[in-house]
Amino acid sequence: QVRLQESGPGLVGPSGTLSLTCAVSGGSISSNNYWSWVRQPPGKGLEWIGEMFHSGITNYNSSLKSRSTILVDKSNNQFSLQLRSVTAADTALYYCARDSLELGGKGAFDVWGQGTMVTVSS
Amino acid sequence: QSALTQPASVSGSPGQSITISCTGTSSDIGAYNFVSWFQHHPGKAPKLIIYGVTNRPSGVSSRFSGSKSGNTASLTISGLQAEDEADYFCCSYAGSSIKVFGGGTKLTVL
């Protein structure tokens, strides 16, 4: 059974860089799936940030593309998110999720991490 | 990409059926048959309950069903149970590898 676990600092200063890692266990990050980051600001809905495929292909939400980078680390079976120039609006619960190509992909997020809360504040 | 529109809340009594709508545009829900629904109990990981508009993953109760008409997708839960009380989110493919979520609907079982 594939499991995902997010990790990273819970507090980031304004204008700083948010860096999170998603460790994949019970399966390979090189499997035929896309791996995404999704966030949920307090009291609001989910927002898709972007995704990567193990080949290095990445796709991003256009509203966050200029500040976001998603990278794969095959040696450690994990992937990461960097979000630059953060503001209070980036305060959110951040999830990593698997978009299953077996289920057709395109939003079929069948495995999720528990989420990690990141607060942007000085 | 704009968020999909969901009602903020719905409620129903045990045993009843409820439907949650998810309204998008001709560029997302109306254009593709890639709508997913997620059940989210606060503090837990979201759970995929519908994908590809109408398909249920293995292990998901048949009480959950999905449909689509035009730019609006719907999730129906029949035989409502107390454990169904949760937040529900829809998600649609919007082309060019982009995914867009709804704002979420809080389901209260009376």
Tab-separated table of C-alpha atoms in Angstrom:
chain	number	residue	atom	x	y	z
A	1	GLN	CA	0.000	0.000	0.000
A	2	VAL	CA	1.484	3.309	-1.083
A	3	ARG	CA	1.782	5.956	1.602
A	4	LEU	CA	2.784	9.601	1.358
A	5	GLN	CA	4.272	11.729	4.138
A	6	GLU	CA	4.870	15.470	3.902
A	7	SER	CA	7.615	17.169	5.891
A	8	GLY	CA	9.073	20.632	6.186
A	9	PRO	CA	9.157	23.781	8.304
A	10	GLY	CA	5.858	24.830	9.802
A	11	LEU	CA	6.802	28.523	9.806
A	12	VAL	CA	8.244	30.570	6.966
A	13	GLY	CA	8.998	34.281	7.013
A	14	PRO	CA	7.373	36.669	4.528
A	15	SER	CA	9.280	36.859	1.246
A	16	GLY	CA	11.046	33.627	2.106
A	17	THR	CA	10.927	30.243	0.383
A	18	LEU	CA	8.602	27.460	1.446
A	19	SER	CA	10.254	24.050	1.009
A	20	LEU	CA	8.399	20.788	1.503
A	21	THR	CA	9.221	17.149	0.825
A	22	CYS	CA	6.864	14.242	0.174
A	23	ALA	CA	8.274	10.809	0.971
A	24	VAL	CA	6.758	7.904	-0.939
A	25	SER	CA	6.685	4.496	0.753
A	26	GLY	CA	5.202	1.171	-0.298
A	27	GLY	CA	5.786	1.941	-3.954
A	28	SER	CA	8.118	3.616	-6.393
A	29	ILE	CA	8.025	7.242	-7.411
A	30	SER	CA	9.064	5.964	-10.837
A	31	SER	CA	5.756	4.156	-11.244
A	32	ASN	CA	3.299	5.236	-13.917
A	33	ASN	CA	1.663	8.027	-11.924
A	34	TYR	CA	1.800	11.777	-11.583
A	35	TRP	CA	2.648	13.242	-8.182
A	36	SER	CA	0.988	16.486	-7.116
A	37	TRP	CA	1.004	19.187	-4.481
A	38	VAL	CA	-2.353	20.533	-3.303
A	39	ARG	CA	-3.018	23.129	-0.607
A	40	GLN	CA	-5.926	24.310	1.514
A	41	PRO	CA	-5.832	27.769	3.103
A	42	PRO	CA	-7.673	27.980	6.440
A	43	GLY	CA	-11.414	27.966	5.905
A	44	LYS	CA	-11.088	27.675	2.131
A	45	GLY	CA	-11.183	25.047	-0.588
A	46	LEU	CA	-8.436	22.978	-2.126
A	47	GLU	CA	-6.052	24.460	-4.683
A	48	TRP	CA	-3.936	22.387	-7.059
A	49	ILE	CA	-0.359	23.695	-7.106
A	50	GLY	CA	1.325	21.455	-9.628
A	51	GLU	CA	2.587	17.990	-10.480
A	52	MET	CA	5.552	16.006	-11.692
A	53	PHE	CA	6.254	12.735	-13.483
A	54	HIS	CA	9.379	10.768	-12.686
A	55	SER	CA	10.822	11.617	-16.090
A	56	GLY	CA	11.058	15.222	-14.968
A	57	ILE	CA	7.913	16.512	-16.638
A	58	THR	CA	6.247	19.191	-14.523
A	59	ASN	CA	2.979	21.117	-14.815
A	60	TYR	CA	1.856	24.032	-12.656
A	61	ASN	CA	-1.195	26.075	-11.737
A	62	SER	CA	-0.775	29.209	-13.826
A	63	SER	CA	-1.392	31.424	-10.784
A	64	LEU	CA	1.585	29.902	-8.946
A	65	LYS	CA	3.835	28.894	-11.826
A	66	SER	CA	6.247	31.814	-11.557
A	67	ARG	CA	6.978	31.016	-7.881
A	68	SER	CA	6.821	27.211	-7.869
A	69	THR	CA	9.284	24.411	-8.535
A	70	ILE	CA	8.554	20.702	-8.121
A	71	LEU	CA	11.508	18.340	-8.224
A	72	VAL	CA	11.910	14.567	-8.086
A	73	ASP	CA	14.516	12.769	-5.966
A	74	LYS	CA	14.498	9.218	-7.245
A	75	SER	CA	17.344	8.065	-5.032
A	76	ASN	CA	15.268	8.818	-1.938
A	77	ASN	CA	11.892	8.014	-3.505
A	78	GLN	CA	10.521	11.458	-2.790
A	79	PHE	CA	9.574	14.705	-4.439
A	80	SER	CA	9.630	18.286	-3.270
A	81	LEU	CA	7.941	21.654	-3.584
A	82	GLN	CA	9.596	25.039	-3.444
A	83	LEU	CA	7.398	28.130	-3.319
A	84	ARG	CA	9.295	31.396	-3.439
A	85	SER	CA	8.454	34.919	-2.280
A	86	VAL	CA	5.736	33.740	0.078
A	87	THR	CA	3.147	35.969	1.713
A	88	ALA	CA	0.457	35.417	4.317
A	89	ALA	CA	-1.797	34.251	1.472
A	90	ASP	CA	0.393	31.156	1.161
A	91	THR	CA	-0.495	30.047	4.692
A	92	ALA	CA	-2.196	26.715	4.183
A	93	LEU	CA	-2.340	22.995	4.834
A	94	TYR	CA	-0.145	21.466	2.134
A	95	TYR	CA	-0.827	17.967	0.814
A	96	CYS	CA	1.016	15.730	-1.580
A	97	ALA	CA	-1.072	13.310	-3.625
A	98	ARG	CA	-0.795	10.631	-6.298
A	99	ASP	CA	-2.746	11.090	-9.540
A	100	SER	CA	-3.332	7.534	-10.628
A	101	LEU	CA	-2.909	6.876	-14.336
A	102	GLU	CA	-4.435	3.443	-13.714
A	103	LEU	CA	-7.654	5.313	-12.902
A	104	GLY	CA	-7.210	7.632	-15.874
A	105	GLY	CA	-5.262	10.382	-14.140
A	106	LYS	CA	-6.391	13.980	-14.712
A	107	GLY	CA	-7.409	14.472	-11.095
A	108	ALA	CA	-7.908	10.899	-9.867
A	109	PHE	CA	-5.943	11.551	-6.671
A	110	ASP	CA	-6.152	8.156	-5.012
A	111	VAL	CA	-3.417	8.464	-2.387
A	112	TRP	CA	-2.897	11.512	-0.159
A	113	GLY	CA	-0.551	12.440	2.618
A	114	GLN	CA	-1.887	13.628	5.980
A	115	GLY	CA	-0.928	17.198	5.135
A	116	THR	CA	1.440	19.637	6.788
A	117	MET	CA	0.472	23.101	7.987
A	118	VAL	CA	2.690	25.975	6.861
A	119	THR	CA	2.252	29.432	8.315
A	120	VAL	CA	3.813	32.492	6.727
A	121	SER	CA	4.555	35.003	9.451
A	122	SER	CA	7.370	37.009	10.906
B	1	GLN	CA	-8.291	28.824	-13.724
B	2	SER	CA	-11.281	29.665	-11.518
B	3	ALA	CA	-12.425	27.367	-8.766
B	4	LEU	CA	-15.471	25.213	-9.345
B	5	THR	CA	-18.631	26.286	-7.497
B	6	GLN	CA	-20.113	24.091	-4.796
B	7	PRO	CA	-22.799	24.872	-2.188
B	8	ALA	CA	-21.203	25.712	1.134
B	9	SER	CA	-23.348	23.225	2.999
B	10	VAL	CA	-25.996	20.562	2.609
B	11	SER	CA	-27.780	18.456	5.170
B	12	GLY	CA	-29.933	15.386	5.369
B	13	SER	CA	-31.343	12.857	7.787
B	14	PRO	CA	-30.111	9.283	8.113
B	15	GLY	CA	-31.476	7.111	5.333
B	16	GLN	CA	-32.206	10.027	3.020
B	17	SER	CA	-30.404	10.877	-0.219
B	18	ILE	CA	-28.582	14.129	-0.856
B	19	THR	CA	-26.969	15.611	-3.940
B	20	ILE	CA	-24.023	17.993	-4.046
B	21	SER	CA	-23.524	20.034	-7.195
B	22	CYS	CA	-20.263	21.229	-8.695
B	23	THR	CA	-20.533	23.889	-11.376
B	24	GLY	CA	-17.736	24.730	-13.756
B	25	THR	CA	-17.467	25.974	-17.302
B	26	SER	CA	-17.262	24.704	-20.849
B	27	SER	CA	-13.470	24.686	-20.396
B	28	ASP	CA	-13.391	22.203	-17.544
B	29	ILE	CA	-16.400	20.121	-16.485
B	30	GLY	CA	-18.210	20.728	-19.748
B	31	ALA	CA	-15.210	19.789	-21.857
B	32	TYR	CA	-13.910	16.628	-20.207
B	33	ASN	CA	-15.200	13.506	-18.480
B	34	PHE	CA	-12.590	13.802	-15.748
B	35	VAL	CA	-14.451	14.834	-12.623
B	36	SER	CA	-13.404	13.438	-9.264
B	37	TRP	CA	-15.004	13.685	-5.845
B	38	PHE	CA	-13.287	13.487	-2.480
B	39	GLN	CA	-14.541	12.921	1.046
B	40	HIS	CA	-12.566	14.788	3.677
B	41	HIS	CA	-12.884	14.295	7.397
B	42	PRO	CA	-10.970	17.136	9.112
B	43	GLY	CA	-7.574	16.037	10.294
B	44	LYS	CA	-7.471	13.087	7.932
B	45	ALA	CA	-6.288	12.648	4.375
B	46	PRO	CA	-8.906	13.275	1.666
B	47	LYS	CA	-10.390	10.092	0.190
B	48	LEU	CA	-11.178	9.569	-3.499
B	49	ILE	CA	-14.780	8.379	-3.838
B	50	ILE	CA	-15.560	9.081	-7.512
B	51	TYR	CA	-13.299	9.463	-10.561
B	52	GLY	CA	-14.007	9.847	-14.252
B	53	VAL	CA	-17.429	11.368	-13.420
B	54	THR	CA	-19.125	8.094	-12.506
B	55	ASN	CA	-16.529	5.539	-11.415
B	56	ARG	CA	-16.018	4.322	-7.857
B	57	PRO	CA	-12.603	3.124	-6.684
B	58	SER	CA	-12.443	-0.352	-5.221
B	59	GLY	CA	-13.795	-0.391	-1.668
B	60	VAL	CA	-15.986	2.709	-1.962
B	61	SER	CA	-19.626	2.148	-1.062
B	62	SER	CA	-22.180	1.957	-3.879
B	63	ARG	CA	-24.167	4.548	-1.929
B	64	PHE	CA	-21.915	7.114	-3.600
B	65	SER	CA	-22.628	7.932	-7.234
B	66	GLY	CA	-21.572	10.620	-9.661
B	67	SER	CA	-23.047	12.202	-12.755
B	68	LYS	CA	-22.599	15.133	-15.083
B	69	SER	CA	-24.824	17.342	-17.198
B	70	GLY	CA	-23.324	20.149	-19.222
B	71	ASN	CA	-21.040	22.210	-17.029
B	72	THR	CA	-22.337	20.757	-13.760
B	73	ALA	CA	-21.272	17.562	-12.028
B	74	SER	CA	-23.153	16.034	-9.139
B	75	LEU	CA	-22.409	13.665	-6.275
B	76	THR	CA	-25.323	11.736	-4.803
B	77	ILE	CA	-25.132	9.930	-1.497
B	78	SER	CA	-27.996	7.564	-0.849
B	79	GLY	CA	-28.979	5.940	2.430
B	80	LEU	CA	-27.242	8.697	4.368
B	81	GLN	CA	-25.266	7.519	7.398
B	82	ALA	CA	-23.768	9.408	10.314
B	83	GLU	CA	-20.263	8.514	9.108
B	84	ASP	CA	-20.932	10.375	5.855
B	85	GLU	CA	-20.734	13.679	7.709
B	86	ALA	CA	-17.653	15.314	6.201
B	87	ASP	CA	-16.477	17.883	3.686
B	88	TYR	CA	-16.804	16.953	0.016
B	89	PHE	CA	-14.694	18.422	-2.793
B	90	CYS	CA	-15.007	18.086	-6.543
B	91	CYS	CA	-12.118	18.332	-8.990
B	92	SER	CA	-12.098	18.637	-12.757
B	93	TYR	CA	-9.492	18.430	-15.452
B	94	ALA	CA	-9.275	21.763	-17.272
B	95	GLY	CA	-6.973	20.906	-20.159
B	96	SER	CA	-3.221	21.415	-20.548
B	97	SER	CA	-2.585	19.173	-17.510
B	98	ILE	CA	-4.397	21.641	-15.224
B	99	LYS	CA	-6.692	20.480	-12.419
B	100	VAL	CA	-9.191	22.721	-10.638
B	101	PHE	CA	-10.996	22.067	-7.358
B	102	GLY	CA	-14.293	23.223	-5.965
B	103	GLY	CA	-14.591	25.240	-2.777
B	104	GLY	CA	-15.958	22.297	-0.830
B	105	THR	CA	-19.329	21.395	0.692
B	106	LYS	CA	-19.907	20.566	4.333
B	107	LEU	CA	-22.375	17.715	4.716
B	108	THR	CA	-24.270	17.565	7.989
B	109	VAL	CA	-26.189	14.442	8.917
B	110	LEU	CA	-29.064	15.585	11.105
